[in-house]
Amino acid sequence: SLMDRNVPDVSPFIKGSAEEAKKRFQLAMLDIDSLLDNYDVITKSGGDNVRLYLGTQGVKSNMFGVMKVLKSLKEEADDIVEYSEAMDEFEAYLFQAEGAAYQSMFIEHSSAKGTPESMLKTARADVTSMRKFMSVLAKQLNVEELKVDSLPMVVAGGGGVEVRGRSRGT
């Protein structure tokens, strides 16, 4: 789980080979799949954990710097216009999900209508939409989508809840 303090940081993406970028994108999709598969467990302690998986809080997720990764792969796409449109939609849902997750932490103390639960529900819907655009991008790049085992091992530890998923090719 990315919430485990022992998980190593993800290096900032520095434009390298297309193969390195595609691998990073595959790992980012796995992190989002893990977030969606374990959303209720991950959100028990609040919106910051969603932001951790989105790569907008901390540097544990392969989503960290994902826009640089996607922009570096633009020339690899089958159809650059369709790829660019999907990338824009992906980015919009990423920002919406991040904003809703962030708001969930403070909404109780603001005059805004809603609850932390309603904001996390909104964030989940945005992440789900974002993941659909990741599939469009993967298809454009001819990148295989890896799968997280459908039954992740959940281990309660001293530092909270740890969610583990093992990846395997399809």
Tab-separated table of C-alpha atoms in Angstrom:
chain	number	residue	atom	x	y	z
A	1	SER	CA	0.000	0.000	0.000
A	2	LEU	CA	1.170	3.503	-0.720
A	3	MET	CA	0.108	4.429	2.814
A	4	ASP	CA	2.957	2.301	4.214
A	5	ARG	CA	5.854	4.553	5.218
A	6	ASN	CA	8.333	1.927	3.976
A	7	VAL	CA	7.160	2.206	0.362
A	8	PRO	CA	9.989	3.869	-1.564
A	9	ASP	CA	9.426	7.228	-3.237
A	10	VAL	CA	8.836	7.306	-6.977
A	11	SER	CA	11.497	9.226	-8.851
A	12	PRO	CA	10.432	12.359	-10.712
A	13	PHE	CA	9.869	11.569	-14.378
A	14	ILE	CA	12.713	12.789	-16.543
A	15	LYS	CA	12.048	12.363	-20.226
A	16	GLY	CA	13.761	9.177	-21.241
A	17	SER	CA	12.865	6.412	-23.618
A	18	ALA	CA	9.300	5.827	-24.722
A	19	GLU	CA	9.541	2.348	-23.198
A	20	GLU	CA	10.385	3.791	-19.764
A	21	ALA	CA	7.474	6.227	-20.041
A	22	LYS	CA	5.077	3.458	-21.105
A	23	LYS	CA	6.166	1.316	-18.146
A	24	ARG	CA	5.594	4.237	-15.764
A	25	PHE	CA	2.118	4.743	-17.280
A	26	GLN	CA	1.338	1.032	-16.808
A	27	LEU	CA	2.354	1.313	-13.149
A	28	ALA	CA	0.233	4.470	-12.764
A	29	MET	CA	-2.800	2.560	-14.081
A	30	LEU	CA	-2.106	-0.180	-11.526
A	31	ASP	CA	-1.974	2.399	-8.718
A	32	ILE	CA	-5.350	3.802	-9.822
A	33	ASP	CA	-6.802	0.278	-10.091
A	34	SER	CA	-5.567	-0.403	-6.561
A	35	LEU	CA	-7.161	2.845	-5.358
A	36	LEU	CA	-10.518	1.960	-6.927
A	37	ASP	CA	-10.405	-1.684	-5.782
A	38	ASN	CA	-9.684	-0.658	-2.184
A	39	TYR	CA	-11.385	2.748	-2.068
A	40	ASP	CA	-13.424	2.185	1.101
A	41	VAL	CA	-10.359	1.021	3.056
A	42	ILE	CA	-8.093	3.744	1.652
A	43	THR	CA	-10.577	6.545	2.407
A	44	LYS	CA	-11.242	5.474	6.017
A	45	SER	CA	-8.610	7.966	7.147
A	46	GLY	CA	-9.616	10.703	4.715
A	47	GLY	CA	-8.981	12.400	1.421
A	48	ASP	CA	-5.218	12.713	1.781
A	49	ASN	CA	-4.868	9.006	1.012
A	50	VAL	CA	-6.788	9.486	-2.254
A	51	ARG	CA	-4.429	12.334	-3.101
A	52	LEU	CA	-1.488	10.045	-2.298
A	53	TYR	CA	-2.684	7.549	-4.927
A	54	LEU	CA	-3.406	10.347	-7.421
A	55	GLY	CA	0.209	11.480	-7.097
A	56	THR	CA	-0.811	14.955	-5.926
A	57	GLN	CA	0.224	14.407	-2.291
A	58	GLY	CA	3.678	12.976	-1.692
A	59	VAL	CA	5.794	10.986	-4.138
A	60	LYS	CA	4.790	7.360	-3.487
A	61	SER	CA	2.427	6.841	-6.452
A	62	ASN	CA	3.452	6.191	-10.032
A	63	MET	CA	0.853	8.868	-10.827
A	64	PHE	CA	3.379	11.421	-9.541
A	65	GLY	CA	4.299	13.490	-12.611
A	66	VAL	CA	1.930	11.516	-14.847
A	67	MET	CA	1.192	14.500	-17.113
A	68	LYS	CA	4.889	14.763	-18.008
A	69	VAL	CA	4.832	11.053	-18.819
A	70	LEU	CA	1.755	11.397	-21.032
A	71	LYS	CA	3.042	14.511	-22.803
A	72	SER	CA	6.343	12.753	-23.532
A	73	LEU	CA	4.410	9.929	-25.238
A	74	LYS	CA	2.300	12.143	-27.523
A	75	GLU	CA	4.361	11.266	-30.608
A	76	GLU	CA	3.881	7.543	-29.888
A	77	ALA	CA	0.078	7.727	-30.201
A	78	ASP	CA	-1.772	6.132	-33.121
A	79	ASP	CA	-3.890	9.290	-33.520
A	80	ILE	CA	-2.331	12.386	-31.958
A	81	VAL	CA	-5.607	14.357	-31.981
A	82	GLU	CA	-7.587	11.617	-30.220
A	83	TYR	CA	-4.691	11.090	-27.812
A	84	SER	CA	-4.519	14.813	-26.997
A	85	GLU	CA	-8.273	14.999	-26.399
A	86	ALA	CA	-8.180	11.936	-24.125
A	87	MET	CA	-5.184	13.386	-22.268
A	88	ASP	CA	-7.083	16.648	-21.693
A	89	GLU	CA	-10.127	14.752	-20.367
A	90	PHE	CA	-7.885	12.606	-18.157
A	91	GLU	CA	-6.219	15.716	-16.741
A	92	ALA	CA	-9.576	17.408	-16.075
A	93	TYR	CA	-10.852	14.384	-14.107
A	94	LEU	CA	-7.536	14.140	-12.249
A	95	PHE	CA	-7.848	17.757	-11.092
A	96	GLN	CA	-11.533	17.286	-10.187
A	97	ALA	CA	-10.765	14.129	-8.188
A	98	GLU	CA	-7.873	15.840	-6.435
A	99	GLY	CA	-10.036	18.857	-5.608
A	100	ALA	CA	-12.880	16.761	-4.209
A	101	ALA	CA	-10.471	14.650	-2.134
A	102	TYR	CA	-8.841	17.823	-0.807
A	103	GLN	CA	-12.209	19.436	-0.037
A	104	SER	CA	-13.308	16.320	1.865
A	105	MET	CA	-10.734	17.155	4.529
A	106	PHE	CA	-12.092	20.655	5.214
A	107	ILE	CA	-15.766	20.690	4.245
A	108	GLU	CA	-16.976	20.148	7.811
A	109	HIS	CA	-15.282	23.411	8.801
A	110	SER	CA	-16.553	25.485	5.879
A	111	SER	CA	-19.841	27.026	4.843
A	112	ALA	CA	-19.907	24.821	1.717
A	113	LYS	CA	-22.668	22.248	1.480
A	114	GLY	CA	-21.671	18.611	1.635
A	115	THR	CA	-19.943	16.093	3.849
A	116	PRO	CA	-16.537	14.433	3.715
A	117	GLU	CA	-18.340	11.285	2.538
A	118	SER	CA	-20.113	13.116	-0.295
A	119	MET	CA	-16.844	14.706	-1.445
A	120	LEU	CA	-15.080	11.323	-1.373
A	121	LYS	CA	-17.961	9.846	-3.381
A	122	THR	CA	-17.496	12.636	-5.948
A	123	ALA	CA	-13.756	11.970	-6.002
A	124	ARG	CA	-14.398	8.255	-6.599
A	125	ALA	CA	-16.642	9.027	-9.586
A	126	ASP	CA	-13.959	11.339	-11.003
A	127	VAL	CA	-11.242	8.705	-10.502
A	128	THR	CA	-13.457	6.143	-12.265
A	129	SER	CA	-13.902	8.497	-15.233
A	130	MET	CA	-10.195	9.328	-15.199
A	131	ARG	CA	-9.353	5.607	-15.330
A	132	LYS	CA	-11.560	5.166	-18.418
A	133	PHE	CA	-9.504	7.817	-20.208
A	134	MET	CA	-6.332	6.032	-19.090
A	135	SER	CA	-7.631	3.003	-21.026
A	136	VAL	CA	-8.192	5.177	-24.112
A	137	LEU	CA	-4.638	6.504	-23.787
A	138	ALA	CA	-3.232	2.993	-23.299
A	139	LYS	CA	-4.990	1.814	-26.451
A	140	GLN	CA	-3.624	4.808	-28.390
A	141	LEU	CA	-0.122	3.902	-27.177
A	142	ASN	CA	-0.551	0.151	-27.699
A	143	VAL	CA	0.258	-0.320	-24.016
A	144	GLU	CA	-0.956	-3.463	-22.280
A	145	GLU	CA	-3.074	-2.851	-19.203
A	146	LEU	CA	-1.749	-4.931	-16.325
A	147	LYS	CA	-4.168	-6.343	-13.745
A	148	VAL	CA	-4.098	-6.152	-9.967
A	149	ASP	CA	-5.174	-9.416	-8.332
A	150	SER	CA	-8.865	-9.111	-7.648
A	151	LEU	CA	-8.486	-10.120	-3.996
A	152	PRO	CA	-5.816	-7.898	-2.442
A	153	MET	CA	-4.399	-8.899	0.888
A	154	VAL	CA	-5.407	-6.416	3.578
A	155	VAL	CA	-3.151	-6.392	6.614
A	156	ALA	CA	-3.809	-4.296	9.704
A	157	GLY	CA	-0.543	-2.912	10.997
A	158	GLY	CA	0.619	-0.615	13.749
A	159	GLY	CA	0.652	2.370	11.377
A	160	GLY	CA	-2.855	1.897	10.034
A	161	VAL	CA	-4.189	-0.296	7.287
A	162	GLU	CA	-2.007	-1.731	4.582
A	163	VAL	CA	-3.476	-2.794	1.250
A	164	ARG	CA	-1.416	-5.030	-0.955
A	165	GLY	CA	-2.112	-6.045	-4.507
A	166	ARG	CA	0.099	-8.189	-6.696
A	167	SER	CA	0.256	-7.391	-10.371
A	168	ARG	CA	0.388	-9.826	-13.222
A	169	GLY	CA	0.173	-9.524	-16.967
A	170	THR	CA	-3.142	-10.201	-18.681
